[in-house]
Coordinates of C-alpha atoms in Angstrom, one line a residue:
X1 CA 161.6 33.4 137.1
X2 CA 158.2 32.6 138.6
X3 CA 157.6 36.5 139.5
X4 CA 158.6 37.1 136.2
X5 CA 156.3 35.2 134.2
X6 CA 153.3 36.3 136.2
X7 CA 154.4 39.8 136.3
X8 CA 154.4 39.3 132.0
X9 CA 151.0 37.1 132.4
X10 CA 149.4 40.3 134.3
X11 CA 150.6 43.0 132.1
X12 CA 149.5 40.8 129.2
X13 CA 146.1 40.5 130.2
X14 CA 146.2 44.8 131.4
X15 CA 146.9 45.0 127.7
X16 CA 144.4 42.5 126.6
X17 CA 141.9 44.8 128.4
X18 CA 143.1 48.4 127.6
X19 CA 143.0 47.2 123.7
X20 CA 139.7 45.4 123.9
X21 CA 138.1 49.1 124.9
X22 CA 139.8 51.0 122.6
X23 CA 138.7 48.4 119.9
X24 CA 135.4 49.6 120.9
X25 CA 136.6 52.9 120.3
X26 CA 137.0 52.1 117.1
X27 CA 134.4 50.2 116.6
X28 CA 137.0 47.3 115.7
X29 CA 136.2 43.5 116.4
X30 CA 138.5 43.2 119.0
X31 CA 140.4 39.5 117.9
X32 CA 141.4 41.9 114.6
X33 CA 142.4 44.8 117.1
X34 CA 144.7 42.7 119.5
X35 CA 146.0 40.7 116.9
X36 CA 146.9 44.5 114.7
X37 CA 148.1 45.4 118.3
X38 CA 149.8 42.3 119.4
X39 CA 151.8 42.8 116.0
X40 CA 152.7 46.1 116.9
X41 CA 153.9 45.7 120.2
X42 CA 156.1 42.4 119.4
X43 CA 158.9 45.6 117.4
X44 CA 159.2 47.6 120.5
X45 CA 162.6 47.8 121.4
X46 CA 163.0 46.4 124.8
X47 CA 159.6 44.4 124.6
X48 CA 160.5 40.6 126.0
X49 CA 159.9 38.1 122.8
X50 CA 157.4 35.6 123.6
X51 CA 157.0 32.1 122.2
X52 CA 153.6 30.5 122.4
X53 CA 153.5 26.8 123.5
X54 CA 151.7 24.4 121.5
X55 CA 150.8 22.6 124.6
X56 CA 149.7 25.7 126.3
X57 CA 147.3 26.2 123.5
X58 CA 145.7 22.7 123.2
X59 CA 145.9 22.1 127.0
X60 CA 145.1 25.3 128.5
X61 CA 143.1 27.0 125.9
X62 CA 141.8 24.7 123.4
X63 CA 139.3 22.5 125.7
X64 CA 137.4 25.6 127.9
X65 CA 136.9 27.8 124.7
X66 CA 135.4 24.4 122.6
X67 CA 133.4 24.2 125.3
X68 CA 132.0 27.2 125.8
X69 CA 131.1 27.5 122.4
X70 CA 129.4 24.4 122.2
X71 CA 127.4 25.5 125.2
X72 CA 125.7 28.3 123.6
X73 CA 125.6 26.8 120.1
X74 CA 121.9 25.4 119.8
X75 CA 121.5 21.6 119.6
X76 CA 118.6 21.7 117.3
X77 CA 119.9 24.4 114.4
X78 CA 123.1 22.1 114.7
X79 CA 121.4 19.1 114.0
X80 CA 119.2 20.9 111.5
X81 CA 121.9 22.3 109.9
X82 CA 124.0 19.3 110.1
X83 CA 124.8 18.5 106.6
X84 CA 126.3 21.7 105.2
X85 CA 128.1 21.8 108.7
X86 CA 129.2 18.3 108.0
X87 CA 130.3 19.7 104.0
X88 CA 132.0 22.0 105.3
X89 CA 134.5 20.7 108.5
X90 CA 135.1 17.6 107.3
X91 CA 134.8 18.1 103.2
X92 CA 136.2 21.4 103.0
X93 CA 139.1 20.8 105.0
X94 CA 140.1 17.6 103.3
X95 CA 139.5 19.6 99.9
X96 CA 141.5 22.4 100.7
X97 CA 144.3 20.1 102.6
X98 CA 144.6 18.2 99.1
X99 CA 144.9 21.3 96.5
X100 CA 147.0 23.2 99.2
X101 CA 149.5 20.0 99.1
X102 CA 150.1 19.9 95.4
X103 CA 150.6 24.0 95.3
X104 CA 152.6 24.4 97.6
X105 CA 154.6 21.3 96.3
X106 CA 154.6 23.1 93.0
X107 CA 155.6 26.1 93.9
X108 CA 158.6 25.6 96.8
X109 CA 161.4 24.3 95.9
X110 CA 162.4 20.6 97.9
X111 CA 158.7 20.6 99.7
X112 CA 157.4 17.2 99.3
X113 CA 154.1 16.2 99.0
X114 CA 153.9 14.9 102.4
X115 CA 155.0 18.8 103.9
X116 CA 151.9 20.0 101.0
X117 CA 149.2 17.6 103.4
X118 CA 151.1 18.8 106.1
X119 CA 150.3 22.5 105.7
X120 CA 147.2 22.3 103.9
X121 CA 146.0 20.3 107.3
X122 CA 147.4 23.1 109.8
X123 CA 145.7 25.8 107.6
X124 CA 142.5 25.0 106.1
X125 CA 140.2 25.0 109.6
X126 CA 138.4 27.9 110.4
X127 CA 139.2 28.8 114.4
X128 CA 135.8 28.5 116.3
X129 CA 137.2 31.5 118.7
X130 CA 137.7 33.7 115.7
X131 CA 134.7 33.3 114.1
X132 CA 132.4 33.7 117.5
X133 CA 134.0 36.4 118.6
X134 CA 133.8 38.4 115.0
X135 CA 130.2 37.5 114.0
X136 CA 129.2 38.8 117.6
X137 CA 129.6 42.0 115.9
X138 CA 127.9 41.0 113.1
X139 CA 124.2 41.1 111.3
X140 CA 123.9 38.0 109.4
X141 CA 121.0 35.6 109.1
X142 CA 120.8 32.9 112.4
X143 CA 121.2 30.2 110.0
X144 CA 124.8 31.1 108.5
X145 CA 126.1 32.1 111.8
X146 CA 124.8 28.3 113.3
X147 CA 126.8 26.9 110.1
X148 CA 130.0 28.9 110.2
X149 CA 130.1 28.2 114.3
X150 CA 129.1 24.6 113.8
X151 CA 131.6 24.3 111.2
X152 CA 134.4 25.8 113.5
X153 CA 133.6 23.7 116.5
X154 CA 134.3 20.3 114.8
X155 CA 137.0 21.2 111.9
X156 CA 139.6 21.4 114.0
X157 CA 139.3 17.8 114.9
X158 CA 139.0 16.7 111.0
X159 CA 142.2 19.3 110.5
X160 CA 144.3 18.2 113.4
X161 CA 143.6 14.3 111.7
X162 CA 145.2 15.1 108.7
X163 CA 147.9 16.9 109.9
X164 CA 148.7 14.0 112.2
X165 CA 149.3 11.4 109.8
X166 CA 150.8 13.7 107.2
X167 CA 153.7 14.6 109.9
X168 CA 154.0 10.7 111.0
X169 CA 154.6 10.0 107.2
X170 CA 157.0 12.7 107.1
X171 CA 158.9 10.9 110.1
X172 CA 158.3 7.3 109.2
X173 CA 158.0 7.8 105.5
X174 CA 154.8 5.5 104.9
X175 CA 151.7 6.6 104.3
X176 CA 148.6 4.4 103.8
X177 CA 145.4 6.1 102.3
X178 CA 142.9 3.5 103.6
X179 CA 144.8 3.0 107.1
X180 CA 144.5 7.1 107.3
X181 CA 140.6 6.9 106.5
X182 CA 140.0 4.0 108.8
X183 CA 141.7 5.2 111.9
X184 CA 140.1 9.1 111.0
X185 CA 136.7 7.3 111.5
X186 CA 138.3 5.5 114.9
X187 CA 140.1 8.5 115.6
X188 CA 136.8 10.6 115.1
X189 CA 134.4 8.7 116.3
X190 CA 135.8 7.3 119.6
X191 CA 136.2 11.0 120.8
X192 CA 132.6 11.6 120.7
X193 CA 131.9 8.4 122.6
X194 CA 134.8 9.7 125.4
X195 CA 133.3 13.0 125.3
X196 CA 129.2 11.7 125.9
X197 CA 130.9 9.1 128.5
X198 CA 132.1 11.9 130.3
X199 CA 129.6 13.7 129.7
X200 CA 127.0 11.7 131.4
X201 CA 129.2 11.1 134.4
X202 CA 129.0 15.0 134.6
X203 CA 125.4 14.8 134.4
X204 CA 124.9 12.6 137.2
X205 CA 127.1 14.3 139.2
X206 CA 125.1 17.5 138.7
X207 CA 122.1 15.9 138.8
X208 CA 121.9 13.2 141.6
X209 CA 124.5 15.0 144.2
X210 CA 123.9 18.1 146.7
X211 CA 126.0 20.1 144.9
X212 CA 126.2 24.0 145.7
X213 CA 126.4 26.5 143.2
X214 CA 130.2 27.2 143.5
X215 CA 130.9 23.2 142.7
X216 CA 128.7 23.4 139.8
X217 CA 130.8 26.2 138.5
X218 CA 134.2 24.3 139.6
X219 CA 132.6 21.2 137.6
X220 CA 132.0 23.1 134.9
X221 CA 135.5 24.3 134.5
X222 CA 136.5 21.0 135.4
X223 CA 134.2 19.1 132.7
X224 CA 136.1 20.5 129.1
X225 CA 139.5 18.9 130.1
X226 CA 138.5 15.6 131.7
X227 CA 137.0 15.3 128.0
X228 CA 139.9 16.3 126.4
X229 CA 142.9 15.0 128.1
X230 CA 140.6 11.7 128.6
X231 CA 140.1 11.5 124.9
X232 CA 143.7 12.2 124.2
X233 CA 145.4 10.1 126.7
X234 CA 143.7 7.0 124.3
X235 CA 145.1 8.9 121.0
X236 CA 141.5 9.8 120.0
X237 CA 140.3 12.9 119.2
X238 CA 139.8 15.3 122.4
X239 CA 138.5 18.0 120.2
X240 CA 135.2 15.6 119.5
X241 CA 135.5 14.8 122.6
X242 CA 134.7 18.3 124.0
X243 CA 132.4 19.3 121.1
X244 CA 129.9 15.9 121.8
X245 CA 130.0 16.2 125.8
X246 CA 129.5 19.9 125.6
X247 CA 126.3 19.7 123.0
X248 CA 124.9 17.2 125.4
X249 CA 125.3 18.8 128.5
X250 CA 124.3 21.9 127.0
X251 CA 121.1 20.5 126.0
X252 CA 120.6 19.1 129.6
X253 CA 121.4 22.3 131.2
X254 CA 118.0 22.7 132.5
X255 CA 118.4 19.6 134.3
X256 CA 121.9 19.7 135.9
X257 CA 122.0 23.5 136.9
X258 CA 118.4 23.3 138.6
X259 CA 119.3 25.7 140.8
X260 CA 118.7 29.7 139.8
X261 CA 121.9 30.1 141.8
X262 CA 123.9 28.0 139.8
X263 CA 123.5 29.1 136.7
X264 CA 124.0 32.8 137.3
X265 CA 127.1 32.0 138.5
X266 CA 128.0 29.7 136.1
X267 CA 127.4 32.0 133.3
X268 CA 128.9 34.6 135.3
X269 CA 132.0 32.7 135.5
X270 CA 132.6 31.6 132.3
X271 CA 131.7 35.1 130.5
X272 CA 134.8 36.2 133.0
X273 CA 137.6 32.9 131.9
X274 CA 136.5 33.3 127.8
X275 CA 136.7 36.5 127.9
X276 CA 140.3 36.5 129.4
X277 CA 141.5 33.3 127.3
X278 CA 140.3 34.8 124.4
X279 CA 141.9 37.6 124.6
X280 CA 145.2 36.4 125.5
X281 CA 144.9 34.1 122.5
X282 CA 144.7 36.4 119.8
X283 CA 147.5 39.3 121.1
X284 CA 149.7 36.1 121.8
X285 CA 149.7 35.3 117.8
X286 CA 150.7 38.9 117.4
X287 CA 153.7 38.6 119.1
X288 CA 154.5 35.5 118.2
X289 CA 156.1 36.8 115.1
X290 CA 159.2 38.0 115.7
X291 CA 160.7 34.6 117.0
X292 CA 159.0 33.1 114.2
X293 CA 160.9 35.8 111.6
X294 CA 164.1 34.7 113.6
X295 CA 164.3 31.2 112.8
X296 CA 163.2 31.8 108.5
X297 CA 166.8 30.3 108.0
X298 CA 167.5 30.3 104.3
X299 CA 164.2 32.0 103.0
X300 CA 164.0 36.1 102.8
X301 CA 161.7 37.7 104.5
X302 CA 160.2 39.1 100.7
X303 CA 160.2 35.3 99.6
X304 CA 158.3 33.6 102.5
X305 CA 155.7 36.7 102.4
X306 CA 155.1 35.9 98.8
X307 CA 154.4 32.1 99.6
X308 CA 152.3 33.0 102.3
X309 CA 150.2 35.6 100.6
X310 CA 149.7 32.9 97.5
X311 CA 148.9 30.3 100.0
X312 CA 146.3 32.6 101.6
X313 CA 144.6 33.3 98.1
X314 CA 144.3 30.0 97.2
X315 CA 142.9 28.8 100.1
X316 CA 139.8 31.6 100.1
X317 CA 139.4 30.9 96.7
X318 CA 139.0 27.4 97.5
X319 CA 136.3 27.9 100.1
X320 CA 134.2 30.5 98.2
X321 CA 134.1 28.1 95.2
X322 CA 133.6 25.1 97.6
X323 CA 130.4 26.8 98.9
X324 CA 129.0 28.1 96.4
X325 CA 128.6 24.3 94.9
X326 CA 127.7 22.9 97.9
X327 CA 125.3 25.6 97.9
X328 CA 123.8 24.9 94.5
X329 CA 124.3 21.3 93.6
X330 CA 121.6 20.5 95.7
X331 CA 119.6 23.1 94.5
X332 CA 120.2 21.5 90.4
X333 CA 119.4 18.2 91.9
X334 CA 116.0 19.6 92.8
X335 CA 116.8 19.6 96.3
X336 CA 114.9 23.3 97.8
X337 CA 115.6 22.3 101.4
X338 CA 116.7 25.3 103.3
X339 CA 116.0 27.5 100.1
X340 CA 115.3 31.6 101.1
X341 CA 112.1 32.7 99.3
X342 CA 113.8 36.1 99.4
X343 CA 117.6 35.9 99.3
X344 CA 119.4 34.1 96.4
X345 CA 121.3 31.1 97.3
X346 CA 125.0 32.8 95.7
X347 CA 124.5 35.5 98.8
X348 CA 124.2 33.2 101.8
X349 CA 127.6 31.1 99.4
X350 CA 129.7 34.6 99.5
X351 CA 129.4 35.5 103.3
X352 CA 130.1 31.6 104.6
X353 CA 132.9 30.9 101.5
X354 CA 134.4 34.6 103.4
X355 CA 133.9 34.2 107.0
X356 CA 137.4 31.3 106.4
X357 CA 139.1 33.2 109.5
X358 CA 141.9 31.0 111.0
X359 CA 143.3 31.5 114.2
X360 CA 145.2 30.0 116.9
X361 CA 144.3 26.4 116.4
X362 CA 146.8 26.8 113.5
X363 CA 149.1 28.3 114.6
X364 CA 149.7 25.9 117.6
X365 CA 149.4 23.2 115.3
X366 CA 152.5 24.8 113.5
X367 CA 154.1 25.1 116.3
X368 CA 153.9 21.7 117.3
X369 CA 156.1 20.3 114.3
X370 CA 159.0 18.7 116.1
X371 CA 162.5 20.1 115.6
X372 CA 163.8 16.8 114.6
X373 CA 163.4 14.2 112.2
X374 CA 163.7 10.4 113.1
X375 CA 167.3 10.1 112.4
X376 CA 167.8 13.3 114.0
X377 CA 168.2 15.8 111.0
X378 CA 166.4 19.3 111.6
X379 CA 162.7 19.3 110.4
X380 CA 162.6 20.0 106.7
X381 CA 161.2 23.7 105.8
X382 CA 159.8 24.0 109.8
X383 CA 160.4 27.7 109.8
X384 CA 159.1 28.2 106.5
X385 CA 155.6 26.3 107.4
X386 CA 155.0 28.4 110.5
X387 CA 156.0 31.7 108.5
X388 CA 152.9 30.7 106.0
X389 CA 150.7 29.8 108.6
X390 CA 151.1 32.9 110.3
X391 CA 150.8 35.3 107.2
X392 CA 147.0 32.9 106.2
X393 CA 145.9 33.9 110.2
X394 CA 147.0 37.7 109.1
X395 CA 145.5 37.7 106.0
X396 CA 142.2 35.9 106.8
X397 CA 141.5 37.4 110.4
X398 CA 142.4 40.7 110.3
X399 CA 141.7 41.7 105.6
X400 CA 138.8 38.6 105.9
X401 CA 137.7 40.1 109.3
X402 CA 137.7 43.8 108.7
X403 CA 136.2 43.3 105.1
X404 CA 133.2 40.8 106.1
X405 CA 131.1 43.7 107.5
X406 CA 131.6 45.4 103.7
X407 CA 131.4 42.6 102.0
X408 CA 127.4 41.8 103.9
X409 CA 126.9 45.6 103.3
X410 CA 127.7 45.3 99.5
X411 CA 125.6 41.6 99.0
X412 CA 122.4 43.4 100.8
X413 CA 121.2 40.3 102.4
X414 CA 117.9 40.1 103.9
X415 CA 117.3 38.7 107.5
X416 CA 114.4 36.2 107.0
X417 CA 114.8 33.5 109.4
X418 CA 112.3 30.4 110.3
X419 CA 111.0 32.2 113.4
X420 CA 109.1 35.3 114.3
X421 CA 111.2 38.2 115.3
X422 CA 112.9 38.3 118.7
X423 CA 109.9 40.6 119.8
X424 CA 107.4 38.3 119.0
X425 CA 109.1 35.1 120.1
X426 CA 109.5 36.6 123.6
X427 CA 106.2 37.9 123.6
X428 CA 104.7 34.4 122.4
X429 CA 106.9 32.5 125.2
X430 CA 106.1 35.2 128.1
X431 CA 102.1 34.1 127.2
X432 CA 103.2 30.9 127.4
X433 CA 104.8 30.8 130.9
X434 CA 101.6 33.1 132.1
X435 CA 99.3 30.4 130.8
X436 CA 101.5 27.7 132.4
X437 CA 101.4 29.4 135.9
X438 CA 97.9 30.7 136.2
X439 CA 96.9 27.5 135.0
X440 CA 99.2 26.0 138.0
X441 CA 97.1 28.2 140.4
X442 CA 93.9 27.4 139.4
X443 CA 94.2 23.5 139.4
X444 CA 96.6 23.3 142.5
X445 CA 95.3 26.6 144.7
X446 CA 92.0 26.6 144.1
X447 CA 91.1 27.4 147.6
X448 CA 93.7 29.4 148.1
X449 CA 92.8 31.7 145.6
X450 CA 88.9 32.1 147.0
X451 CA 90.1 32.3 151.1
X452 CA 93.5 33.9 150.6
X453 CA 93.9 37.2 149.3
X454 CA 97.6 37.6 148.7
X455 CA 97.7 34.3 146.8
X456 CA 94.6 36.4 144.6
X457 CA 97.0 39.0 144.5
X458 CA 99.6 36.9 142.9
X459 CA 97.6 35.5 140.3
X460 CA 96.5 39.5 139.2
X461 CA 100.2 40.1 139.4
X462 CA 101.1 36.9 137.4
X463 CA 98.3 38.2 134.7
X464 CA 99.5 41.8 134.4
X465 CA 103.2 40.7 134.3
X466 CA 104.7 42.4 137.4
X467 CA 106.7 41.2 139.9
X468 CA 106.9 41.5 143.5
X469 CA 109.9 40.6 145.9
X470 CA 110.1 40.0 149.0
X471 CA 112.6 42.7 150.2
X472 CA 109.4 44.7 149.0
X473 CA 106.8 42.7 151.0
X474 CA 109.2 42.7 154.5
X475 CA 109.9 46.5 153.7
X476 CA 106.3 46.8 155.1
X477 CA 105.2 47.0 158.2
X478 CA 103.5 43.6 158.6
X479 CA 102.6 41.2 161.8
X480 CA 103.0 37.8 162.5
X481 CA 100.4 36.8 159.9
X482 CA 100.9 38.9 157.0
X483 CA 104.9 37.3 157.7
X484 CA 103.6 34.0 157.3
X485 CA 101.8 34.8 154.0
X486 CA 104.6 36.3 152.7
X487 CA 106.3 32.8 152.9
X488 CA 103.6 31.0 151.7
X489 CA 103.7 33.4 149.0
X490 CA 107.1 32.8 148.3
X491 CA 106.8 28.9 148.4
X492 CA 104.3 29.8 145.9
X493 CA 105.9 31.6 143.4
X494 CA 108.9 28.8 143.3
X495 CA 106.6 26.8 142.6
X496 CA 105.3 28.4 139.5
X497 CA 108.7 29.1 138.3
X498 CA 109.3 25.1 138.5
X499 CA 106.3 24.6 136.4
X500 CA 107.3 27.8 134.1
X501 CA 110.5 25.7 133.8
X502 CA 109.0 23.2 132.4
X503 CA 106.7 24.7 130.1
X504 CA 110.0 26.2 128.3
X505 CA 111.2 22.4 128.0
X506 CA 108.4 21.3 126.7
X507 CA 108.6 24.5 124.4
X508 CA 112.5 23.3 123.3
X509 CA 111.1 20.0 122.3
X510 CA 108.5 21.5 119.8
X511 CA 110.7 23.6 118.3
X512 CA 108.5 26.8 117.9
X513 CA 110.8 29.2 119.2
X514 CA 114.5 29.3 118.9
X515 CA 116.6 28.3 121.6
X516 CA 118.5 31.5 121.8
X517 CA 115.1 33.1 122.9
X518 CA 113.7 30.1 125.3
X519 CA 117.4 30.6 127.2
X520 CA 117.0 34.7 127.7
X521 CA 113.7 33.7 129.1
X522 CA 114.9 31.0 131.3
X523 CA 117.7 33.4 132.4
X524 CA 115.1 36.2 133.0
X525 CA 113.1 33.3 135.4
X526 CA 116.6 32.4 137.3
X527 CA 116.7 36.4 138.2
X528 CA 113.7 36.1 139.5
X529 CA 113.9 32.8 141.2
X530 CA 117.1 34.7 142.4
X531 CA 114.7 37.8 144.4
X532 CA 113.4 35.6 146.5
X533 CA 115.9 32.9 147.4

């Protein structure tokens, strides 16, 4: 049974990777492809059906891919950005959760309303894996892409609230409005404080301790499901859990990776697992279907396709009309915060109000209905809430998906961001880190620089930008001597890169330069920290 299962894991991911390069073929996001392909390869005859585990999802999956995203996403545009981010996970998802309730109520016969909150809570979040992994491929102004991720990192947690107490009123049958809001806030808020608990622990452990560069990478792994499982063991959220500890550690990454070493493993390492999880996620929901077309009971296939594909419309007709008056109520109230001088505000509405992909977030949650009532009757309309929740991820990742590069084509919007190009940012940080270590030189090596003439050397190198290693310095013939002052040279130029280190702190706090160009620099430094170590 064992050999089995791996032997299905394996082939599974040798899929996963034969489809990700023909996707690129194509020229196809490749969550759309392996979903499309996933689909395709769950009618095979012969093909094994395979059942995703809810567990597997929020255990296994959930936590590292949170994580990871939370890692990259920039603590200051998140924080700048915060309020149409808040709008949007938390407002949004309760908006859509309450109009998807009474519709679906209205239109299926015996669904309560209870079942309506229920649905409208697994379906109205966003998946933060779909949307990073689509708008990778994607030209949009930075500041929609830090809203629809920021968005997707913390919905799920406001989505899997509300379908919580929806399915314990199913199964108790009592539902209490202000108990629901008060223990959201409690349920909410408590996970952030587990995850930033955590989260500091982390830090000292990176921080304080002689770790080596595969622990930090082990701890790393490590770090997303202390949070989570931590956070869930005390019924709070571990989805905020994850989100707040991986912001903050993300933001402190220049402290606890301090080693070059470290972090270019790290970020080796995790490229590697999200690529892998990520992929298995999305050809996992394609194949999912058959079992879930199995177990329809009562409902025709023709019927539950026509609830579904109403359900879907509704709920991207909810979001585009939910942001485009987010969008402009502000704007009537004389609010111009945020306003583009050059693109109207109905363009930025249209590509967030259609970048609504869901993904496997909901479809686990789905999944996760038990088969039972209290009393031990079968769940009420259980197959008919996973078939709709698999036809909104069809509809909205793969039509939303492949559409959303059309749909930017067709609004024509412009790129204007609040910094300088990427060319000019990394030219106006590059001076900066030159300034920083000539500056180093001249106050700390003064003498140096007048007796020593490969320290003189340096400092001409360090103004015209090049680089020298020291594979290239032994790879001459040298003596005794000239050895030495190759290690002095060395010890040297770690030093500079410490102070260069600090400079792009220092640069982070003023906010000049986005962090998305003050990391590619402090990558380009751990390369070359990494040539001499």
């Amino acid at each position: 049974m064992f050999t089995e299962t791996l032997l299905l894991v394996l082939a599974l991911l040798f899929a996963v990777f034969m489809l990700t390069m023909l996707a690129q073929k194509l020229k196809i996001s490749y969550p759309i492809f392996l979903v499309i392909a996933g689909l395709g390869i769950s009618f095979i005859p012969g093909i094994p059906k395979i059942e995703v585990e809810p567990e597997l999802v929020f255990l296994i999956f959930l936590p590292p891919l949170l994580y990871e995203s939370a890692w990259y996403t920039s603590w200051n545009d998140f924080w700048k950005w915060r309020t149409p981010i808040a709008m949007l996970a938390f407002g949004l998802v309760f908006f859509t959760s309450i109009i998807v309730a009474f519709v679906s109520t209205a239109m299926i016969p015996g669904f309560t309303l209870a079942m309506g909150f229920l649905l409208g809570g697994i379906i109205s979040p966003p998946d933060a894996v779909a949307a990073n992994s689509v708008l990778k491929h994607i030209k949009i102004p930075k500041r929609l892409t830090t809203v629809l991720e920021g968005e997707s990192l913390i919905n799920d947690a406001s989505s899997l609230i509300v379908f919580r107490f929806a399915l314990a009123a199913i199964l108790s049958g009592y539902f209490s409005m202000e108990q629901a809001i008060g223990q959201f806030f409690l349920v909410a808020g408590m996970g952030v404080i587990v995850g930033l608990v955590i989260a500091h622990i982390v830090y000292v452990v990176h921080r304080f301790l002689p770790t080596t560069p595969s622990i930090d990478a082990a701890l790393t792994l490590m770090t997303p499901y202390f949070m989570y499982m931590a956070a869930e063991h005390f019924h709070f959220s571990g989805v905020m859990a994850v989100v707040a500890g991986g912001l903050f550690l993300s933001y402190r990454s220049h402290e606890i990776l301090s080693h070059s070493a470290s972090r270019i493993q790290a970020i080796s390492v995790w490229a590697t697992l999200a690529y892998v999880l990520n992929g298995l996620v999305f050809i996992l929901i394609g194949l999912e279907l058959p079992v879930i077309m199995e177990n329809l009971g009562n409902y025709s296939i023709t019927q539950a396709i026509n609830y579904g594909l109403i359900i879907s419309i509704t709920i991207i007709i909810i979001r585009l009309l939910y942001t485009l008056l987010i969008t402009y109520i502000p704007a009537w109230l004389g609010n111009t915060k945020g306003k583009d001088p050059v693109n109207p505000l109905w363009k930025g509405a249209v590509i967030v109000g259609w970048a609504g992909m869901r993904g496997v977030v909901s479809l686990a949650s789905a999944l996760s209905i038990p088969l039972l009532l209290s009393n031990g009757e079968a769940f009420p309309h259980r197959s008919l809430i996973l078939f709709i929740t698999f036809i909104v991820i069809l509809v909205t990742l793969v039509f939303q998906g492949l559409t959303l590069p059309l749909v930017i084509k067709w609004i024509g919007i412009k790129d204007i961001e609040d910094f300088p190009p990427e060319g000019e940012q990394e030219a106006g940080i590059r001076l900066r880190l030159m300034q920083a270590a000539l500056k180093r030189l001249n106050e700390k090596f003064a003498v140096d620089i007048k007796e020593n003439e490969l320290i003189g050397f340096l400092k001409k190198q360090l103004e015209s930008n090049i680089s020298i290693t020291r594979q290239h310095l032994e790879s001459l013939e040298c003596d005794t001597t000239e050895i030495q002052e190759i290690a002095r040279y060395n010890a040297v130029l770690m030093d500079l890169y410490s102070i260069q280190r600090k400079e792009l702190y220092q640069l982070r706090k003023e906010k000049t330069f986005s962090d998305e160009q003050i990391r590619k620099q402090e990558n380009q430094l751990d390369l070359d920290e990494a040539k001499i170590l």
